[in-house]
Amino acid sequence: MANQSTNQMAKNGKLSKAFVWFHATSVNGTAMAIAATITTYFSLYVQEEIGITAAQLSVIMLICSLWDAINDPLMGVICESCNPRWGRYRTWFLFTPIFLLVDMFLLFSNPGFIQGSPMAKCVYVCITYMVYGMCVTAYTMPQMAILPAMTLDDEERNDVIAKGAAVCALAFTIASTFSTQLVKIFGSYRNIMVFYAIFACVSFWGLYKTSEEKYVAPKDENGGLKQLIYVFRHKEIWPVMLCWCLAAVSYGFMFASSVYYAQYILAAQRVDFATMDEAAIGATIGGTISTYMGFISVGALISMMVLMPIFLKKFKTGYKAIIVSQILTIICYVLLYFTGKMNFMYCCILSFVATAVGAMVNALVNVLVNDTIDFIMLKEGKQLNGVVASVKGFAQKCGNTVVNSGMLAILAICGFDAQLGPFGQSEMALTGTNMVRFLIPAIVSALILVIMIFYPLKKYFPAIAEMKEKMKREHDAA
């Protein structure tokens, strides 16, 4: 009966509630909890439990990051070049979660055969971590591609993306905040990651069951890497790619720089050496960091779960929602750059507002993926959902690389030295910390704003709407 209801809703042009649920909880559910745990705790885990040094781990991460960026476009090409019986995109939901489950068991294991050999440890971690990145690519690209294959209605698409963003924010916050407590309950990181992966399997298999590739063109016989040319040869796509990259930079700086700002600027100002002993100073620093990060985390949750759906409903299109979001973000960041150090609670509240209006950009740019897919269909007459989704993934990972290396480079140029502690930084180092927290993100938001004001795809919206109506008529006639 449930399957009949799903099919009937598909025939009526409406997405089933089951599809919306599984789409929102597949990549953005416990799979995102896995990503959050790895982002927050994996570095410490492999150093403490397996015995890999920070220098060795940095080389491993570099190798894996380079391959991860390269395999995104390759995954998109593979998606569009294959046409298995279970669906071009749906098929990947069947087996990639199983690989994720197995890899989570291996990634958070310390097998005996690598003991005593630093090289064996490095190779083992490198391979298992690389496989994890490939699994993420193999289920993320098809998950983004299946939505425009299910519906041509922009409001439906936006609603699904907003629900996924809300689940993502919740899963990321829970996993990154409470992993230490969860590990105590489950007994080990391996157990909790396997638990997450089992539920991810259920979500992806549910997505397979409830999805239908209604609007997918026949496989292009001139496929392969040539499919990337169909995307890259249009000058209108390049600004959109830059926006995807900048959104990742904006979101990354928002969180990566916050701990530095809280510890080296806010906490240092709240310490009174004349009245505080060493224990009180430590408690003040810890309390400042946790309080400030609490405001940032809640702001991100509000942004994804409350404000983003409101913005999309109010402004209808993704690019208009991004414009308003970035204008408000720039205002908050400029104020914070010049006045944030004046008062702790003022800084916390205004940082909360900045995060609430700014964090949604990393999810809003997913709407631009659908715009790009429609544009390529209009210009090329080709359905390249997977390729476009993979190009977005590539641009986003380029942005993540900028965050990982760019912030540290700016701090290093300004003379920042963590060995000097919160109270030994030079004035130039503190200025650099203030810059990476507010000024650089404000500049990034300004660049995103300019791209969206002159959004190159908006002039094609009337032609795209006409094309969609024709596709609907043809589908209904069939």
Short mmCIF file of C-alpha atoms in Angstrom, two decimals:
data_model
loop_
_atom_site.label_atom_id
_atom_site.label_comp_id
_atom_site.label_asym_id
_atom_site.label_seq_id
_atom_site.Cartn_x
_atom_site.Cartn_y
_atom_site.Cartn_z
CA MET A 1 0.00 0.00 0.00
CA ALA A 2 2.81 2.41 0.86
CA ASN A 3 4.47 1.73 -2.47
CA GLN A 4 1.16 2.31 -4.29
CA SER A 5 0.76 5.62 -2.48
CA THR A 6 4.28 6.63 -3.50
CA ASN A 7 3.63 5.74 -7.12
CA GLN A 8 0.31 7.63 -7.11
CA MET A 9 1.98 10.77 -5.74
CA ALA A 10 4.67 10.48 -8.41
CA LYS A 11 1.99 10.29 -11.09
CA ASN A 12 0.33 13.38 -9.64
CA GLY A 13 3.62 15.25 -9.90
CA LYS A 14 4.20 15.40 -6.15
CA LEU A 15 7.10 13.95 -4.24
CA SER A 16 6.11 11.36 -1.66
CA LYS A 17 6.76 12.07 2.01
CA ALA A 18 8.83 8.89 2.15
CA PHE A 19 11.13 10.13 -0.64
CA VAL A 20 11.53 13.53 1.03
CA TRP A 21 12.38 11.85 4.33
CA PHE A 22 14.94 9.43 2.91
CA HIS A 23 16.50 12.12 0.69
CA ALA A 24 16.92 14.35 3.74
CA THR A 25 18.28 11.61 6.03
CA SER A 26 20.59 9.74 3.63
CA VAL A 27 23.59 12.00 3.00
CA ASN A 28 22.53 14.46 5.70
CA GLY A 29 21.56 11.98 8.43
CA THR A 30 23.87 9.49 10.10
CA ALA A 31 26.22 9.69 7.10
CA MET A 32 26.71 13.34 8.09
CA ALA A 33 27.19 12.24 11.72
CA ILE A 34 30.05 10.05 10.46
CA ALA A 35 31.53 13.03 8.59
CA ALA A 36 31.23 15.26 11.66
CA THR A 37 32.91 12.70 13.91
CA ILE A 38 35.76 12.20 11.46
CA THR A 39 36.21 15.95 10.98
CA THR A 40 36.32 16.58 14.73
CA TYR A 41 37.99 13.52 16.26
CA PHE A 42 39.71 11.37 13.62
CA SER A 43 42.98 13.29 13.74
CA LEU A 44 43.35 12.75 17.49
CA TYR A 45 42.17 9.12 17.23
CA VAL A 46 44.84 8.00 14.76
CA GLN A 47 47.58 9.78 16.67
CA GLU A 48 46.57 8.45 20.09
CA GLU A 49 45.26 4.96 19.20
CA ILE A 50 47.32 3.98 16.14
CA GLY A 51 50.48 5.97 16.81
CA ILE A 52 50.77 8.07 13.65
CA THR A 53 52.51 11.41 14.10
CA ALA A 54 51.00 14.76 13.12
CA ALA A 55 53.57 15.14 10.33
CA GLN A 56 52.73 11.71 8.90
CA LEU A 57 49.02 12.44 9.13
CA SER A 58 49.42 15.75 7.29
CA VAL A 59 50.99 13.92 4.34
CA ILE A 60 48.20 11.31 4.40
CA MET A 61 45.54 14.03 4.41
CA LEU A 62 47.23 15.84 1.52
CA ILE A 63 47.31 12.67 -0.62
CA CYS A 64 43.71 11.78 0.21
CA SER A 65 42.45 15.36 -0.34
CA LEU A 66 44.05 15.55 -3.78
CA TRP A 67 42.52 12.24 -4.83
CA ASP A 68 39.17 13.20 -3.31
CA ALA A 69 39.01 16.36 -5.41
CA ILE A 70 40.00 14.51 -8.59
CA ASN A 71 37.53 11.64 -8.23
CA ASP A 72 34.46 13.91 -7.98
CA PRO A 73 34.33 14.73 -11.73
CA LEU A 74 35.26 11.13 -12.51
CA MET A 75 32.28 9.95 -10.47
CA GLY A 76 30.00 12.28 -12.37
CA VAL A 77 31.22 10.93 -15.70
CA ILE A 78 30.76 7.34 -14.51
CA CYS A 79 27.19 8.13 -13.42
CA GLU A 80 26.24 9.54 -16.79
CA SER A 81 28.10 6.89 -18.81
CA CYS A 82 26.42 3.90 -17.16
CA ASN A 83 22.80 2.94 -17.46
CA PRO A 84 22.21 -0.07 -15.16
CA ARG A 85 18.80 -1.73 -14.96
CA TRP A 86 18.10 -0.31 -11.48
CA GLY A 87 18.63 3.30 -12.55
CA ARG A 88 21.45 5.61 -13.52
CA TYR A 89 21.58 7.27 -10.09
CA ARG A 90 19.45 4.98 -7.88
CA THR A 91 21.77 1.99 -8.33
CA TRP A 92 24.52 3.64 -6.27
CA PHE A 93 22.24 3.78 -3.21
CA LEU A 94 22.16 -0.02 -3.08
CA PHE A 95 25.82 -0.92 -2.53
CA THR A 96 27.82 2.22 -1.57
CA PRO A 97 26.38 2.21 2.00
CA ILE A 98 27.66 -1.35 2.43
CA PHE A 99 31.17 -0.22 1.49
CA LEU A 100 30.76 2.64 3.98
CA LEU A 101 29.80 0.19 6.73
CA VAL A 102 32.80 -2.06 6.09
CA ASP A 103 35.18 0.88 5.83
CA MET A 104 33.97 2.40 9.12
CA PHE A 105 34.84 -0.89 10.84
CA LEU A 106 38.31 -0.87 9.26
CA LEU A 107 39.03 2.86 9.56
CA PHE A 108 38.50 2.83 13.32
CA SER A 109 40.32 -0.46 13.93
CA ASN A 110 43.92 -1.01 14.99
CA PRO A 111 44.80 -4.40 13.45
CA GLY A 112 47.76 -6.33 14.76
CA PHE A 113 49.57 -6.68 11.43
CA ILE A 114 50.42 -2.95 11.36
CA GLN A 115 51.97 -2.90 14.85
CA GLY A 116 55.65 -2.08 14.97
CA SER A 117 55.77 -0.72 11.44
CA PRO A 118 55.26 3.06 10.98
CA MET A 119 55.02 2.56 7.20
CA ALA A 120 52.32 -0.12 7.57
CA LYS A 121 50.34 2.19 9.86
CA CYS A 122 50.53 5.06 7.37
CA VAL A 123 49.55 2.87 4.40
CA TYR A 124 46.65 1.33 6.31
CA VAL A 125 45.24 4.69 7.43
CA CYS A 126 45.80 6.24 4.00
CA ILE A 127 43.95 3.45 2.16
CA THR A 128 41.02 3.24 4.56
CA TYR A 129 40.63 7.02 4.72
CA MET A 130 40.85 7.28 0.93
CA VAL A 131 38.14 4.61 0.58
CA TYR A 132 35.95 6.65 2.93
CA GLY A 133 36.31 9.70 0.69
CA MET A 134 35.43 7.62 -2.37
CA CYS A 135 32.32 6.25 -0.61
CA VAL A 136 31.18 9.78 0.21
CA THR A 137 31.64 10.81 -3.41
CA ALA A 138 29.86 7.69 -4.67
CA TYR A 139 26.69 8.36 -2.69
CA THR A 140 26.70 12.18 -2.54
CA MET A 141 26.81 12.81 -6.29
CA PRO A 142 23.85 10.51 -7.14
CA GLN A 143 21.87 11.85 -4.17
CA MET A 144 22.16 15.39 -5.55
CA ALA A 145 21.43 14.15 -9.07
CA ILE A 146 18.27 12.18 -8.21
CA LEU A 147 16.26 15.22 -7.06
CA PRO A 148 16.06 17.02 -10.43
CA ALA A 149 15.37 13.62 -12.01
CA MET A 150 12.36 13.24 -9.69
CA THR A 151 10.73 16.67 -10.05
CA LEU A 152 10.95 19.74 -12.27
CA ASP A 153 9.16 21.95 -9.73
CA ASP A 154 11.57 24.48 -8.18
CA GLU A 155 9.51 24.89 -4.99
CA GLU A 156 9.52 21.15 -4.40
CA ARG A 157 13.25 20.99 -5.01
CA ASN A 158 13.89 23.88 -2.64
CA ASP A 159 11.72 22.31 0.05
CA VAL A 160 13.66 19.03 -0.12
CA ILE A 161 17.00 20.85 0.00
CA ALA A 162 15.86 22.91 3.01
CA LYS A 163 14.75 19.81 4.91
CA GLY A 164 18.08 18.13 4.14
CA ALA A 165 19.97 21.19 5.39
CA ALA A 166 18.03 21.11 8.66
CA VAL A 167 18.80 17.41 9.22
CA CYS A 168 22.45 18.05 8.29
CA ALA A 169 22.82 20.85 10.83
CA LEU A 170 21.23 18.74 13.56
CA ALA A 171 23.31 15.62 12.80
CA PHE A 172 26.56 17.60 12.55
CA THR A 173 25.93 19.42 15.83
CA ILE A 174 25.02 16.27 17.77
CA ALA A 175 27.94 14.22 16.47
CA SER A 176 30.58 16.94 16.83
CA THR A 177 29.36 18.00 20.28
CA PHE A 178 28.51 14.72 21.99
CA SER A 179 30.84 12.17 20.40
CA THR A 180 32.89 11.79 23.58
CA GLN A 181 29.78 10.90 25.59
CA LEU A 182 28.44 8.61 22.83
CA VAL A 183 31.74 6.72 22.65
CA LYS A 184 31.51 6.03 26.39
CA ILE A 185 28.02 4.62 25.87
CA PHE A 186 28.92 2.47 22.84
CA GLY A 187 32.38 1.48 24.09
CA SER A 188 34.54 2.72 21.18
CA TYR A 189 34.65 4.97 18.15
CA ARG A 190 34.40 1.89 15.95
CA ASN A 191 31.13 0.81 17.53
CA ILE A 192 29.48 4.22 17.20
CA MET A 193 30.65 4.61 13.59
CA VAL A 194 29.33 1.15 12.66
CA PHE A 195 26.05 2.11 14.36
CA TYR A 196 25.86 5.29 12.26
CA ALA A 197 26.70 3.35 9.08
CA ILE A 198 23.92 0.78 9.68
CA PHE A 199 21.35 3.54 9.86
CA ALA A 200 22.89 5.17 6.78
CA CYS A 201 22.29 1.89 4.90
CA VAL A 202 18.62 1.99 5.89
CA SER A 203 18.25 5.60 4.69
CA PHE A 204 19.97 4.98 1.35
CA TRP A 205 18.00 1.79 0.69
CA GLY A 206 14.84 3.72 1.52
CA LEU A 207 15.90 6.40 -0.94
CA TYR A 208 16.39 3.73 -3.60
CA LYS A 209 12.94 2.27 -2.90
CA THR A 210 11.08 5.60 -2.99
CA SER A 211 12.89 7.29 -5.90
CA GLU A 212 12.06 7.14 -9.59
CA GLU A 213 14.11 8.58 -12.44
CA LYS A 214 11.23 10.26 -14.23
CA TYR A 215 13.12 13.00 -16.05
CA VAL A 216 16.30 11.40 -17.34
CA ALA A 217 17.37 11.64 -20.96
CA PRO A 218 18.77 8.58 -22.79
CA LYS A 219 22.43 7.84 -22.18
CA ASP A 220 24.75 9.98 -24.29
CA GLU A 221 26.65 7.72 -26.68
CA ASN A 222 29.43 10.34 -26.84
CA GLY A 223 29.98 10.06 -23.11
CA GLY A 224 33.10 9.75 -21.04
CA LEU A 225 35.19 12.76 -20.18
CA LYS A 226 33.58 14.65 -23.07
CA GLN A 227 30.62 15.19 -20.77
CA LEU A 228 32.73 17.57 -18.69
CA ILE A 229 33.22 19.69 -21.81
CA TYR A 230 29.44 20.17 -22.06
CA VAL A 231 29.60 21.89 -18.67
CA PHE A 232 32.91 23.75 -18.79
CA ARG A 233 32.48 25.27 -22.25
CA HIS A 234 29.66 27.54 -21.06
CA LYS A 235 31.05 30.75 -19.59
CA GLU A 236 27.89 31.12 -17.50
CA ILE A 237 28.93 28.11 -15.38
CA TRP A 238 32.30 29.45 -14.23
CA PRO A 239 30.88 32.14 -11.86
CA VAL A 240 28.54 29.52 -10.39
CA MET A 241 31.51 27.20 -9.76
CA LEU A 242 33.33 30.07 -8.05
CA CYS A 243 30.26 30.65 -5.88
CA TRP A 244 30.25 26.97 -4.82
CA CYS A 245 33.92 27.29 -3.88
CA LEU A 246 33.44 30.57 -1.99
CA ALA A 247 30.45 29.20 -0.08
CA ALA A 248 32.66 26.41 1.27
CA VAL A 249 35.32 28.99 2.18
CA SER A 250 32.75 31.17 3.97
CA TYR A 251 31.31 28.25 5.94
CA GLY A 252 34.73 26.82 6.74
CA PHE A 253 36.21 30.09 8.01
CA MET A 254 33.08 30.64 10.10
CA PHE A 255 33.85 27.59 12.25
CA ALA A 256 37.60 27.07 11.85
CA SER A 257 38.46 30.61 12.99
CA SER A 258 35.96 30.81 15.86
CA VAL A 259 38.03 28.78 18.34
CA TYR A 260 41.10 30.91 17.62
CA TYR A 261 39.10 34.11 18.10
CA ALA A 262 37.49 32.90 21.33
CA GLN A 263 40.78 31.73 22.88
CA TYR A 264 43.26 34.35 21.74
CA ILE A 265 41.10 37.49 21.73
CA LEU A 266 37.92 37.07 23.81
CA ALA A 267 39.31 34.84 26.57
CA ALA A 268 42.54 36.81 26.88
CA GLN A 269 40.55 40.00 27.49
CA ARG A 270 38.44 38.39 30.23
CA VAL A 271 41.38 37.21 32.32
CA ASP A 272 42.43 39.36 35.25
CA PHE A 273 45.90 38.27 36.42
CA ALA A 274 45.61 40.40 39.57
CA THR A 275 42.65 38.49 40.98
CA MET A 276 42.72 35.06 39.30
CA ASP A 277 44.83 32.04 40.08
CA GLU A 278 45.91 29.49 37.48
CA ALA A 279 42.79 27.34 37.91
CA ALA A 280 40.49 30.36 37.52
CA ILE A 281 42.36 31.49 34.42
CA GLY A 282 41.97 28.03 32.86
CA ALA A 283 38.27 27.95 33.74
CA THR A 284 37.76 31.41 32.21
CA ILE A 285 39.45 30.38 28.95
CA GLY A 286 37.47 27.14 28.73
CA GLY A 287 34.20 28.85 29.61
CA THR A 288 34.76 31.59 27.05
CA ILE A 289 35.43 29.11 24.26
CA SER A 290 32.45 26.89 25.09
CA THR A 291 30.09 29.86 25.46
CA TYR A 292 31.16 31.50 22.23
CA MET A 293 31.10 28.24 20.27
CA GLY A 294 27.67 27.53 21.73
CA PHE A 295 26.34 30.75 20.22
CA ILE A 296 27.92 29.84 16.86
CA SER A 297 26.53 26.28 16.87
CA VAL A 298 23.01 27.37 17.78
CA GLY A 299 23.20 30.10 15.16
CA ALA A 300 24.05 27.51 12.50
CA LEU A 301 21.14 25.31 13.61
CA ILE A 302 18.71 28.25 13.43
CA SER A 303 20.12 29.18 10.04
CA MET A 304 19.55 25.75 8.48
CA MET A 305 16.40 24.63 10.30
CA VAL A 306 14.42 27.87 10.57
CA LEU A 307 15.70 30.75 8.46
CA MET A 308 16.68 28.93 5.26
CA PRO A 309 13.16 27.54 4.60
CA ILE A 310 11.74 31.03 5.32
CA PHE A 311 14.22 32.66 2.92
CA LEU A 312 13.44 30.18 0.14
CA LYS A 313 9.69 30.56 0.62
CA LYS A 314 9.91 34.36 0.72
CA PHE A 315 12.34 34.93 -2.14
CA LYS A 316 11.37 31.88 -4.29
CA THR A 317 14.77 31.43 -5.95
CA GLY A 318 18.08 30.37 -4.48
CA TYR A 319 20.10 33.26 -5.85
CA LYS A 320 17.74 35.88 -4.36
CA ALA A 321 17.87 34.16 -0.98
CA ILE A 322 21.68 34.16 -1.16
CA ILE A 323 21.74 37.89 -2.00
CA VAL A 324 19.72 38.81 1.10
CA SER A 325 21.68 36.39 3.27
CA GLN A 326 25.04 37.79 2.20
CA ILE A 327 24.02 41.43 2.59
CA LEU A 328 23.03 40.77 6.20
CA THR A 329 26.18 38.70 6.79
CA ILE A 330 28.49 41.43 5.49
CA ILE A 331 26.85 44.03 7.76
CA CYS A 332 27.31 41.81 10.83
CA TYR A 333 30.91 40.89 10.01
CA VAL A 334 32.00 44.48 9.38
CA LEU A 335 30.46 45.55 12.69
CA LEU A 336 32.15 42.66 14.49
CA TYR A 337 35.54 43.34 12.91
CA PHE A 338 35.59 46.89 14.27
CA THR A 339 33.56 46.52 17.49
CA GLY A 340 33.53 42.81 18.41
CA LYS A 341 36.20 43.17 21.09
CA MET A 342 34.31 45.87 22.98
CA ASN A 343 32.02 43.57 24.97
CA PHE A 344 31.91 39.77 25.28
CA MET A 345 28.13 39.29 25.33
CA TYR A 346 27.65 41.82 22.52
CA CYS A 347 30.17 39.85 20.45
CA CYS A 348 28.41 36.54 21.20
CA ILE A 349 24.96 37.85 20.28
CA LEU A 350 26.07 39.57 17.08
CA SER A 351 28.16 36.51 16.11
CA PHE A 352 25.01 34.41 16.62
CA VAL A 353 23.10 36.71 14.26
CA ALA A 354 25.93 36.63 11.71
CA THR A 355 25.99 32.82 11.79
CA ALA A 356 22.18 32.60 11.61
CA VAL A 357 22.03 34.66 8.41
CA GLY A 358 25.32 33.43 6.96
CA ALA A 359 25.64 29.68 7.58
CA MET A 360 22.76 28.85 5.22
CA VAL A 361 24.84 29.86 2.19
CA ASN A 362 26.62 26.50 2.17
CA ALA A 363 23.23 24.79 1.69
CA LEU A 364 21.58 27.46 -0.47
CA VAL A 365 24.20 26.95 -3.16
CA ASN A 366 22.77 23.44 -3.65
CA VAL A 367 19.80 25.18 -5.31
CA LEU A 368 22.26 26.47 -7.91
CA VAL A 369 23.05 22.84 -8.78
CA ASN A 370 19.47 22.41 -10.01
CA ASP A 371 19.66 25.68 -11.94
CA THR A 372 22.86 24.49 -13.61
CA ILE A 373 21.39 21.09 -14.50
CA ASP A 374 18.41 22.81 -16.11
CA PHE A 375 20.69 25.23 -17.97
CA ILE A 376 22.80 22.41 -19.43
CA MET A 377 19.63 20.59 -20.49
CA LEU A 378 18.45 23.77 -22.22
CA LYS A 379 21.74 24.47 -24.00
CA GLU A 380 22.98 20.95 -24.73
CA GLY A 381 19.80 18.88 -24.64
CA LYS A 382 21.64 16.51 -22.30
CA GLN A 383 20.73 15.30 -18.81
CA LEU A 384 24.00 15.66 -16.90
CA ASN A 385 22.76 15.62 -13.30
CA GLY A 386 25.66 13.52 -12.06
CA VAL A 387 28.34 15.51 -13.87
CA VAL A 388 27.01 18.85 -12.59
CA ALA A 389 26.72 17.49 -9.05
CA SER A 390 30.29 16.22 -9.21
CA VAL A 391 31.59 19.56 -10.50
CA LYS A 392 29.88 21.19 -7.52
CA GLY A 393 31.60 18.68 -5.23
CA PHE A 394 34.97 19.45 -6.83
CA ALA A 395 34.49 23.21 -6.37
CA GLN A 396 33.41 22.73 -2.76
CA LYS A 397 36.47 20.63 -1.96
CA CYS A 398 38.69 23.30 -3.51
CA GLY A 399 37.07 25.71 -1.06
CA ASN A 400 37.75 23.34 1.83
CA THR A 401 41.41 23.23 0.80
CA VAL A 402 41.55 27.04 0.88
CA VAL A 403 40.13 26.98 4.41
CA ASN A 404 42.54 24.33 5.67
CA SER A 405 45.66 26.02 4.32
CA GLY A 406 44.61 29.65 3.82
CA MET A 407 43.65 30.46 7.38
CA LEU A 408 46.89 29.03 8.79
CA ALA A 409 48.91 30.85 6.13
CA ILE A 410 47.35 34.22 7.04
CA LEU A 411 47.96 33.62 10.75
CA ALA A 412 51.56 32.61 10.07
CA ILE A 413 52.21 35.75 7.99
CA CYS A 414 50.84 37.85 10.87
CA GLY A 415 53.26 36.20 13.31
CA PHE A 416 50.84 33.95 15.16
CA ASP A 417 52.57 31.31 17.31
CA ALA A 418 50.43 28.84 19.28
CA GLN A 419 53.41 28.01 21.51
CA LEU A 420 53.19 31.51 23.02
CA GLY A 421 49.72 30.79 24.41
CA PRO A 422 46.69 33.07 24.67
CA PHE A 423 48.59 35.89 26.39
CA GLY A 424 51.82 35.98 24.41
CA GLN A 425 50.59 36.86 20.93
CA SER A 426 51.80 40.03 19.25
CA GLU A 427 49.37 42.79 18.30
CA MET A 428 49.88 41.87 14.65
CA ALA A 429 48.96 38.24 15.41
CA LEU A 430 45.77 39.35 17.14
CA THR A 431 44.93 41.56 14.18
CA GLY A 432 45.40 38.53 11.92
CA THR A 433 43.10 36.47 14.17
CA ASN A 434 40.46 39.19 13.95
CA MET A 435 40.89 39.25 10.17
CA VAL A 436 40.38 35.53 9.61
CA ARG A 437 37.34 35.56 11.89
CA PHE A 438 35.48 38.52 10.39
CA LEU A 439 37.25 40.51 7.65
CA ILE A 440 38.15 37.63 5.30
CA PRO A 441 34.64 36.08 5.57
CA ALA A 442 33.14 39.53 4.90
CA ILE A 443 35.22 39.82 1.72
CA VAL A 444 34.20 36.30 0.67
CA SER A 445 30.54 37.16 1.27
CA ALA A 446 30.96 40.32 -0.82
CA LEU A 447 32.33 38.26 -3.72
CA ILE A 448 29.39 35.84 -3.46
CA LEU A 449 27.03 38.82 -3.38
CA VAL A 450 28.48 40.28 -6.59
CA ILE A 451 28.21 36.92 -8.38
CA MET A 452 24.57 36.53 -7.32
CA ILE A 453 23.61 40.10 -8.25
CA PHE A 454 24.89 39.37 -11.75
CA TYR A 455 23.79 35.71 -11.60
CA PRO A 456 24.45 34.55 -15.18
CA LEU A 457 21.74 31.87 -15.27
CA LYS A 458 18.76 34.05 -14.27
CA LYS A 459 18.22 35.39 -17.80
CA TYR A 460 17.58 31.83 -18.95
CA PHE A 461 14.83 31.15 -16.39
CA PRO A 462 11.90 31.88 -18.80
CA ALA A 463 13.34 29.53 -21.44
CA ILE A 464 14.04 26.89 -18.76
CA ALA A 465 10.46 27.14 -17.47
CA GLU A 466 9.17 26.61 -21.01
CA MET A 467 11.48 23.62 -21.47
CA LYS A 468 10.24 22.08 -18.20
CA GLU A 469 6.60 22.43 -19.26
CA LYS A 470 7.41 20.64 -22.49
CA MET A 471 9.20 17.85 -20.60
CA LYS A 472 6.19 17.45 -18.29
CA ARG A 473 3.79 17.22 -21.25
CA GLU A 474 5.97 14.63 -22.95
CA HIS A 475 6.30 12.61 -19.74
CA ASP A 476 2.53 12.71 -19.07
CA ALA A 477 1.81 11.71 -22.68
CA ALA A 478 4.15 8.73 -22.36
#
